[in-house]
Coordinates of N, CA, C and O in Angstrom, one line a residue:
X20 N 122.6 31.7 -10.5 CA 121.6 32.8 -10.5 C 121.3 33.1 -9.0 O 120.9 32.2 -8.2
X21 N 121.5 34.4 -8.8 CA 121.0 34.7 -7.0 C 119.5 35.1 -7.1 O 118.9 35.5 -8.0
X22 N 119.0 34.8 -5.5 CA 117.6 34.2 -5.3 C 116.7 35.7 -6.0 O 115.5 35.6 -6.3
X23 N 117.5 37.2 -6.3 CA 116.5 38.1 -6.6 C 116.5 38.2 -8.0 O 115.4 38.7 -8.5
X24 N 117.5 37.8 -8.8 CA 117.7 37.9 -10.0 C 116.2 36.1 -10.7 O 115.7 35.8 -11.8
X25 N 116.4 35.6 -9.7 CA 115.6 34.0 -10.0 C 114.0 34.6 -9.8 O 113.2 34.3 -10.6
X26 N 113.8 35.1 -8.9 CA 112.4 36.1 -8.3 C 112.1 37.1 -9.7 O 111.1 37.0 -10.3
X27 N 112.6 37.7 -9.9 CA 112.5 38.6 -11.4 C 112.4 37.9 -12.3 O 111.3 38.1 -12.7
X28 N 112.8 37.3 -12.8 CA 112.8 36.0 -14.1 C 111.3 35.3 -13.8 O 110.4 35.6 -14.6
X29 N 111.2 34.3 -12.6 CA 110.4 33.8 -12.7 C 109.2 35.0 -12.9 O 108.5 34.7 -13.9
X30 N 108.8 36.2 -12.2 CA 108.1 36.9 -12.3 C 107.6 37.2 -13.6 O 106.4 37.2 -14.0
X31 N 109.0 37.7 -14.5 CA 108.6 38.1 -15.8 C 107.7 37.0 -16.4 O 106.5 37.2 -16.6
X32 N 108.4 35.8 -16.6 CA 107.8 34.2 -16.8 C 106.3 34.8 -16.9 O 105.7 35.2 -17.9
X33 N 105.9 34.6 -15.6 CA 104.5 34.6 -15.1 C 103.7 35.4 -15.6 O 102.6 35.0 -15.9
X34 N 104.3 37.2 -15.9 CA 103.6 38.2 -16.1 C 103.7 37.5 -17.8 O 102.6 37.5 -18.4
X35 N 104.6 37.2 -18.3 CA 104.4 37.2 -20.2 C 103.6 35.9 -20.5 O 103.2 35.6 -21.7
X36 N 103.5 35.0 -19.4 CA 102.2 33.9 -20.0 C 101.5 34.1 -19.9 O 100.7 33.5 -20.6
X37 N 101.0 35.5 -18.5 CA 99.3 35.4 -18.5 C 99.3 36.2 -19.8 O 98.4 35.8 -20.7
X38 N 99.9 37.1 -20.2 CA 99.7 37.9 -21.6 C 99.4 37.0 -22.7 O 98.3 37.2 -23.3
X39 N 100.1 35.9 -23.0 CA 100.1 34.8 -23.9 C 98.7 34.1 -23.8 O 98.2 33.3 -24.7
X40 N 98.1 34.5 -22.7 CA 96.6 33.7 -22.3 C 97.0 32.1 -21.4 O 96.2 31.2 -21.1
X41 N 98.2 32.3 -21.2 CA 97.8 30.7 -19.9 C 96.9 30.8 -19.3 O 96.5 31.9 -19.0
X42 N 96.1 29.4 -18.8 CA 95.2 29.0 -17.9 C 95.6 29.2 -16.2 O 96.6 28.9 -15.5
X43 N 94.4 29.8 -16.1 CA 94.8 30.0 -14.5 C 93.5 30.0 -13.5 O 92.4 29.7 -14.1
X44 N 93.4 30.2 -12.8 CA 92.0 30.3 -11.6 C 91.8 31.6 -11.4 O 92.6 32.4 -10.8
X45 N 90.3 32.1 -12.1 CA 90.3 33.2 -11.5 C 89.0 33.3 -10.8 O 88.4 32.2 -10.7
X46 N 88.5 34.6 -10.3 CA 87.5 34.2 -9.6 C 86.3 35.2 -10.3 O 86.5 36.4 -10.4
X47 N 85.0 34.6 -10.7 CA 83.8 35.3 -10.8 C 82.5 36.0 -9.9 O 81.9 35.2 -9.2
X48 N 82.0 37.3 -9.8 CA 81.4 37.6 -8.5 C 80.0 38.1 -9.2 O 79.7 38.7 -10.2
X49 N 79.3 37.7 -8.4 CA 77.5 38.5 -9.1 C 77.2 38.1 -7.8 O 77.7 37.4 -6.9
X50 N 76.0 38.9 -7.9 CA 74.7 38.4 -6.5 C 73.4 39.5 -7.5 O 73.5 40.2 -8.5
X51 N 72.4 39.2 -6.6 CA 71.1 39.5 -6.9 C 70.2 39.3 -5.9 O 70.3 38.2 -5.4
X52 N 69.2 40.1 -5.3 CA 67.9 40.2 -4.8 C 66.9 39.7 -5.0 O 66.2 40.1 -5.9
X53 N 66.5 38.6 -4.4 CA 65.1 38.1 -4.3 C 63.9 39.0 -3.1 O 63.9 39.4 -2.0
X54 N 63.0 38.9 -4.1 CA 61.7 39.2 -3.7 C 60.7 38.8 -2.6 O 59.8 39.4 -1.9
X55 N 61.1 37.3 -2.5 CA 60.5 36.9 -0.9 C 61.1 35.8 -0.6 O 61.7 35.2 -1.5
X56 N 61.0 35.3 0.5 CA 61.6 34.3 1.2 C 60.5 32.8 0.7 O 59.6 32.4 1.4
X57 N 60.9 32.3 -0.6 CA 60.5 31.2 -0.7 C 61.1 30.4 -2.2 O 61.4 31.1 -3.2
X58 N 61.1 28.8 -2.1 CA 61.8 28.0 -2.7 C 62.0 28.8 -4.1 O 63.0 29.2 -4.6
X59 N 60.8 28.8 -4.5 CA 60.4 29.4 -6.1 C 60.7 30.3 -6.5 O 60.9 30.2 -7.7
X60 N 61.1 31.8 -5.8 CA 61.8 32.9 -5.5 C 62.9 32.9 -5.4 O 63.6 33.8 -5.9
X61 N 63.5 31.8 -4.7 CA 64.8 31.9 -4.8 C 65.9 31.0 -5.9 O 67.1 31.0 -6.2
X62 N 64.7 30.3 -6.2 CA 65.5 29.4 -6.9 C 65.0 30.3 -9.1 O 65.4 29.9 -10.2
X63 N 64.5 31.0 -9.0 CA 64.6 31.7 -9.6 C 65.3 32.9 -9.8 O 65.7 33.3 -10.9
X64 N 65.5 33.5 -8.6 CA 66.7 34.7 -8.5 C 68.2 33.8 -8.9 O 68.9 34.3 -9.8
X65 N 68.7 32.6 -8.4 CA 69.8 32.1 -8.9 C 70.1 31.6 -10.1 O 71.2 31.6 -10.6
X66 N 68.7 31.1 -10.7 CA 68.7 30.5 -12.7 C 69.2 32.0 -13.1 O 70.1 32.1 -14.0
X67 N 68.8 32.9 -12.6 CA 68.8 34.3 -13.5 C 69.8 34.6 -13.0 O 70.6 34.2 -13.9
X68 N 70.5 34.9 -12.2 CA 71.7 34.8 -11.8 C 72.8 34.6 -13.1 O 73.3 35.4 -14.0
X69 N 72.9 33.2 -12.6 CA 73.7 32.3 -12.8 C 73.7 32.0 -14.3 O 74.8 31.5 -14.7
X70 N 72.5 32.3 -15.3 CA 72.1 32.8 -16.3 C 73.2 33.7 -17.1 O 74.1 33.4 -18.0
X71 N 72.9 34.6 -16.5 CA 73.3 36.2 -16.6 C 75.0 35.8 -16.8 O 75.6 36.1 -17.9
X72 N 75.7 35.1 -15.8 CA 77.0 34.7 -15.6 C 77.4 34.3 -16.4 O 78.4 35.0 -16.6
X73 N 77.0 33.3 -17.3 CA 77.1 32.2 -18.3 C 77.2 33.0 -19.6 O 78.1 32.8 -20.4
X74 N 75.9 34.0 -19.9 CA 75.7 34.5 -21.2 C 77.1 35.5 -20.8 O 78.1 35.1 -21.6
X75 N 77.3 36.1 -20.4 CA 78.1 37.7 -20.5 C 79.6 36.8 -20.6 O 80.5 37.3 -21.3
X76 N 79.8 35.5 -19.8 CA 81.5 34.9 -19.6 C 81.5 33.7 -19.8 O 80.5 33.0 -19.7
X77 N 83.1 33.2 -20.4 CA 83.1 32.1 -21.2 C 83.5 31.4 -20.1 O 84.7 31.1 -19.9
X78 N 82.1 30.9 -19.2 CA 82.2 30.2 -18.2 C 82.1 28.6 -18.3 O 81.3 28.4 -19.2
X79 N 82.5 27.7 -18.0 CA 82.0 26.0 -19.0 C 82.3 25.7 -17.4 O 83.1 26.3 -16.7
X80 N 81.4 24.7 -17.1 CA 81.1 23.8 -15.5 C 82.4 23.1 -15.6 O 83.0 23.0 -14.5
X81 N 82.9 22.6 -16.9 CA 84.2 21.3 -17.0 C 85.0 22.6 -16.4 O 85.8 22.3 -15.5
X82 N 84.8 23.4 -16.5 CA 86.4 24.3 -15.8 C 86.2 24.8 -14.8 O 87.0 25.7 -14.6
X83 N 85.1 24.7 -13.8 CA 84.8 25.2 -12.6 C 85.7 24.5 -11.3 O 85.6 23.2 -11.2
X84 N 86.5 25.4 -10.4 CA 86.9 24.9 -9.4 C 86.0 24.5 -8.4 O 86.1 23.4 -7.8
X85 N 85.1 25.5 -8.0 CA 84.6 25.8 -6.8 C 83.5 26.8 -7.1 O 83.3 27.6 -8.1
X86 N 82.8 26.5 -6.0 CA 81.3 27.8 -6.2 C 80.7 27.9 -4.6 O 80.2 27.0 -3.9
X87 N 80.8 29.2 -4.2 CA 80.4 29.9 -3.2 C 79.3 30.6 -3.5 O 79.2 31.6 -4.3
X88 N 77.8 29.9 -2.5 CA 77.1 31.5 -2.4 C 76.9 31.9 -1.0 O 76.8 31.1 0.0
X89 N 76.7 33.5 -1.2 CA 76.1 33.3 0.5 C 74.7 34.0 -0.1 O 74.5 34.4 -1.2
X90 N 73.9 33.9 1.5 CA 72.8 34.4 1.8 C 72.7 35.4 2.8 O 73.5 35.6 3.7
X91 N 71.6 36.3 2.5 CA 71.4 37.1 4.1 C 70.3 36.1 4.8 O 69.5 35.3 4.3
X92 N 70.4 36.5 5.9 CA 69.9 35.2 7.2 C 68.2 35.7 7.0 O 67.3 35.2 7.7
X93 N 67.9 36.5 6.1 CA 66.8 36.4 5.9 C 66.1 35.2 4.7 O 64.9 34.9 4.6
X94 N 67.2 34.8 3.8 CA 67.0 34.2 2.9 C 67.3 32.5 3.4 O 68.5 32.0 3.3
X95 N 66.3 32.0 3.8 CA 66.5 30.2 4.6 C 65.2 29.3 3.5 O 65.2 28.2 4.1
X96 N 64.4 29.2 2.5 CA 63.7 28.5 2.0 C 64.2 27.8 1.5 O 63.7 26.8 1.8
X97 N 65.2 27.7 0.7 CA 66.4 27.0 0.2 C 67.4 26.9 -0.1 O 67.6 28.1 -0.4
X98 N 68.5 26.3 -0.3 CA 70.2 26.3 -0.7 C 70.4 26.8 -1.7 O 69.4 26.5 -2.4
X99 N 71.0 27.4 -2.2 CA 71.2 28.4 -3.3 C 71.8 27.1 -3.7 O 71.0 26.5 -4.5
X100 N 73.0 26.5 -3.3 CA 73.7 25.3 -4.1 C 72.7 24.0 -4.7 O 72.9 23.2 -5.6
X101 N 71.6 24.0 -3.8 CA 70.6 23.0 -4.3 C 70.3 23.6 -6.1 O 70.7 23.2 -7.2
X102 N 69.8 24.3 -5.8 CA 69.4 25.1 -7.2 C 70.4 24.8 -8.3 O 70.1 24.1 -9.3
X103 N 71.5 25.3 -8.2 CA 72.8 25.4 -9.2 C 72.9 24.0 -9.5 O 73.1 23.6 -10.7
X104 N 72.9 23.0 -8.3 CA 73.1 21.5 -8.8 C 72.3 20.7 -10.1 O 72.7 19.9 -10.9
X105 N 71.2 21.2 -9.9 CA 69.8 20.7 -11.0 C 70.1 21.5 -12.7 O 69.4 21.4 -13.7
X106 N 71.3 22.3 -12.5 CA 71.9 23.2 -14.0 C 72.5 22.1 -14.9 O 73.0 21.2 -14.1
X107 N 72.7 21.7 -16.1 CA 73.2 20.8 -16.5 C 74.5 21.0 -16.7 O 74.9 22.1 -16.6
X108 N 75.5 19.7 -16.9 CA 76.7 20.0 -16.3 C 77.1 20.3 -14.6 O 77.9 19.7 -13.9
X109 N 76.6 21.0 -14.5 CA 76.7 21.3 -13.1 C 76.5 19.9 -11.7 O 76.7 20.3 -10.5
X110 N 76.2 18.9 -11.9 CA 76.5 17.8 -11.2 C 77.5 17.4 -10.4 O 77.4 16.6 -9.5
X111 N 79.0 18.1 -10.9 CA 79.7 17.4 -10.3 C 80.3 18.3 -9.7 O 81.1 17.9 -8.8
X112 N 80.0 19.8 -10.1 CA 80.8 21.1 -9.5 C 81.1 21.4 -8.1 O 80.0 21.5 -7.7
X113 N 81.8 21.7 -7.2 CA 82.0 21.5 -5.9 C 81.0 23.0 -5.5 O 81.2 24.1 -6.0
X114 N 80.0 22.7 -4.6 CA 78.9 23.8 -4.1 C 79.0 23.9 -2.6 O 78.9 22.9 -1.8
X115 N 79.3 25.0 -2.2 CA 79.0 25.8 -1.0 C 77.9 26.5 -0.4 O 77.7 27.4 -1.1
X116 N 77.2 26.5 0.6 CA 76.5 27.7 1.1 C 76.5 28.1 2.3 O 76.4 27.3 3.2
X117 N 76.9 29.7 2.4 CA 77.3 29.9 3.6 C 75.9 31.2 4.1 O 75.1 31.6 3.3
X118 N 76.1 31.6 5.5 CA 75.0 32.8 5.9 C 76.2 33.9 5.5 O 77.4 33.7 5.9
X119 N 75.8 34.9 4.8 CA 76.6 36.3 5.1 C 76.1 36.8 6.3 O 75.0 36.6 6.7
X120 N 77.1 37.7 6.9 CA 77.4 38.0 8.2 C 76.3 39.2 8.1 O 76.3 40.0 7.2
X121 N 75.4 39.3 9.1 CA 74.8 40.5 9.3 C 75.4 41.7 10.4 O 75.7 41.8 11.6
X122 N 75.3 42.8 9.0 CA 75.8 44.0 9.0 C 74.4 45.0 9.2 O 73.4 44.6 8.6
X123 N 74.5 46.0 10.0 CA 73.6 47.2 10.6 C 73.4 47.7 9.0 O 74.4 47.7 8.3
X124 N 72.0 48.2 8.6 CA 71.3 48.3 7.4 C 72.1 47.9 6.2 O 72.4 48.8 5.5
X125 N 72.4 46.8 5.8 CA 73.2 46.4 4.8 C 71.7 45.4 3.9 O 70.7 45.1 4.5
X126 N 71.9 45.2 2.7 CA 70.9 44.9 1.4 C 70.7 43.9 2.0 O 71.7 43.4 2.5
X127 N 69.4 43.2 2.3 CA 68.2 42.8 2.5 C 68.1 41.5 1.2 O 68.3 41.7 0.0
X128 N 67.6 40.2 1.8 CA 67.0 39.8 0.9 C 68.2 39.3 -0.5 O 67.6 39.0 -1.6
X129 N 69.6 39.2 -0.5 CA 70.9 39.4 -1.1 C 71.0 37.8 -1.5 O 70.9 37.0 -0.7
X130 N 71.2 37.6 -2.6 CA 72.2 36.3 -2.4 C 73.4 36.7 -3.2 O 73.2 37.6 -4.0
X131 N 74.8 36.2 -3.0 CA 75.8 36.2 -3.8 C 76.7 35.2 -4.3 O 76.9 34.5 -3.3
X132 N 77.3 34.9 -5.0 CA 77.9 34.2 -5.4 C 79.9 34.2 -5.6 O 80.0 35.0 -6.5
X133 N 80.6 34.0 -5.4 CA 81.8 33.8 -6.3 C 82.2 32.4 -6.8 O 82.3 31.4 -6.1
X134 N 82.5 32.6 -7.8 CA 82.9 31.2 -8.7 C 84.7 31.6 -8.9 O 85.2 32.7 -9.1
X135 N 85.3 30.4 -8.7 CA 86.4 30.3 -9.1 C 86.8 29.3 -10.6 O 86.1 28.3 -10.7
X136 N 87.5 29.5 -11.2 CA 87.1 28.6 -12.4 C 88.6 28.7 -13.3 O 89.4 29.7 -13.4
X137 N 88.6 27.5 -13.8 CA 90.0 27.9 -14.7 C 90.0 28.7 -16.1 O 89.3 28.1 -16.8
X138 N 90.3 29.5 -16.6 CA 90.4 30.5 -18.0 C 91.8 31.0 -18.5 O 92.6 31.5 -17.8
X139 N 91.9 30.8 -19.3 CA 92.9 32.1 -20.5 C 92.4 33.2 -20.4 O 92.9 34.0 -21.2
X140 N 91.5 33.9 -19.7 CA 90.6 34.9 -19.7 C 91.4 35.6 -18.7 O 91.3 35.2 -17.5
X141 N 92.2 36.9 -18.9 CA 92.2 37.6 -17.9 C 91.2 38.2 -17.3 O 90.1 38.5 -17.7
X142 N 91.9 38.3 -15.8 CA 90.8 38.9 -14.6 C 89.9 40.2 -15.0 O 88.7 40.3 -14.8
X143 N 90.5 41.0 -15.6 CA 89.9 42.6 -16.0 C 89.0 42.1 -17.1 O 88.6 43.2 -17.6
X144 N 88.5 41.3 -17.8 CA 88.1 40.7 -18.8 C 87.0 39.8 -18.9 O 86.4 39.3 -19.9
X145 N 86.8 39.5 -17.2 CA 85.5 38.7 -16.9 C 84.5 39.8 -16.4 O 85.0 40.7 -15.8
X146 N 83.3 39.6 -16.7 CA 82.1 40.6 -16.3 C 81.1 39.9 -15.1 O 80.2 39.0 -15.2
X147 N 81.9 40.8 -13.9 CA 80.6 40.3 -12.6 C 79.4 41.3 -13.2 O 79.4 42.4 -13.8
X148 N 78.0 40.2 -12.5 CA 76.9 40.3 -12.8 C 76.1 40.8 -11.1 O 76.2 40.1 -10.1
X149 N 75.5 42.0 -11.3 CA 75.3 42.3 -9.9 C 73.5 43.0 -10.6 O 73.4 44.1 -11.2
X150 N 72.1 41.9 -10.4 CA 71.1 42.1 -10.8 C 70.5 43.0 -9.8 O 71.0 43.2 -8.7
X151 N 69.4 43.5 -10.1 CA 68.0 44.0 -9.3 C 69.0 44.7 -8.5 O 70.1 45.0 -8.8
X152 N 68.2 44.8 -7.0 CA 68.7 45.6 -5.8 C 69.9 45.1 -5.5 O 70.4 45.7 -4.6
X153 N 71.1 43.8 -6.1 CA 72.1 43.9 -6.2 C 73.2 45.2 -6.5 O 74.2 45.4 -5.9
X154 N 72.6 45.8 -7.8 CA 73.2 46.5 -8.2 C 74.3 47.4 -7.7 O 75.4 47.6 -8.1
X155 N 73.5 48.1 -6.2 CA 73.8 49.2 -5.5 C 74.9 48.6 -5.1 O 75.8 49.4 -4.8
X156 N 75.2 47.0 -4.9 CA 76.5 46.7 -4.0 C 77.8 47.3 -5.0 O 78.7 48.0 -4.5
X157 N 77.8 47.0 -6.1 CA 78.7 47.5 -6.9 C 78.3 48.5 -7.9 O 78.1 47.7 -8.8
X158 N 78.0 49.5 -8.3 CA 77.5 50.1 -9.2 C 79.0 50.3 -10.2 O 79.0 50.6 -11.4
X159 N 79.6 50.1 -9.8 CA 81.3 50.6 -11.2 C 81.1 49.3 -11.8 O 81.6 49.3 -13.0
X160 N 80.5 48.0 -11.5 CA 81.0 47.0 -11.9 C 79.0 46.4 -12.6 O 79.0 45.6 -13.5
X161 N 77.9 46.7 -12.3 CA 77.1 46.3 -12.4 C 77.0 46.8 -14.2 O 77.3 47.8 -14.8
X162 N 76.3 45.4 -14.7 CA 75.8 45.7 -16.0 C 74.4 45.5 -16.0 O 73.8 45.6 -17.0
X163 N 73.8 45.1 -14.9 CA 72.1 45.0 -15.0 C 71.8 45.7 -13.9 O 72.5 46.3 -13.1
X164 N 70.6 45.7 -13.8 CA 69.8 46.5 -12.4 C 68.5 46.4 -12.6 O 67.7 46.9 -11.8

């Protein structure tokens, strides 16, 4: 078998298992707006969040790879990952927090998130969650506001 005819095969392979539903990594995206710069504020913008995540996608912690959030540099009272760790299940999940980059009038007060996680769930088939003054970042994709 020559290397383009082996590149097409495996390809098809790939394209008719994810149809079949194999497990794969895909990635989950939401963010949301907090109201002021403090623990209680933020660590409530992320329960609801991350809430929101859970109810809408057949998300389970046993199948979490990884979890990214960022912040805008206005948002420092607490780790967004502190918060998510105290979720049950969630103890062992690998947690990130990063500053997002400040950009000239960009949303204020932002946290976001992407989760990577294993599913049968195709990509077009998971629902990012983009709350409150989140919204605006994606409006094609937002189901709350």
């Amino acid at each position: 078998m020559d290397k383009f005819t082996l590149l097409t095969h495996t390809y098809q392979q790939t394209k008719m298992s994810a149809a079949l539903g194999e497990w794969r990594v895909r990635g989950l995206r939401g963010a949301t707006t907090v109201s002021h710069n403090s623990p209680q504020a933020i660590a409530e913008a992320v329960d609801e969040l991350l809430n929101a995540l859970e109810v809408n996608n057949p998300l389970d912690p046993a199948e979490i790879v990884s979890v990214t959030f960022s912040a805008t540099p206005d948002l420092d009272a607490i780790f967004p990952a502190a918060v998510a760790r105290r979720r049950p299940g969630w103890e062992q999940v690998p947690l990130l927090d990063v500053q997002q980059m400040q950009v000239n009038s960009s949303l204020k007060c932002c946290i976001r998130v992407l989760i990577h996680f294993n599913t049968p769930i195709p990509q077009n088939a998971l629902r990012p969650i983009y709350l409150h003054g989140a919204a605006q970042l994606r409006p094609d994709l937002a189901i709350f506001s």
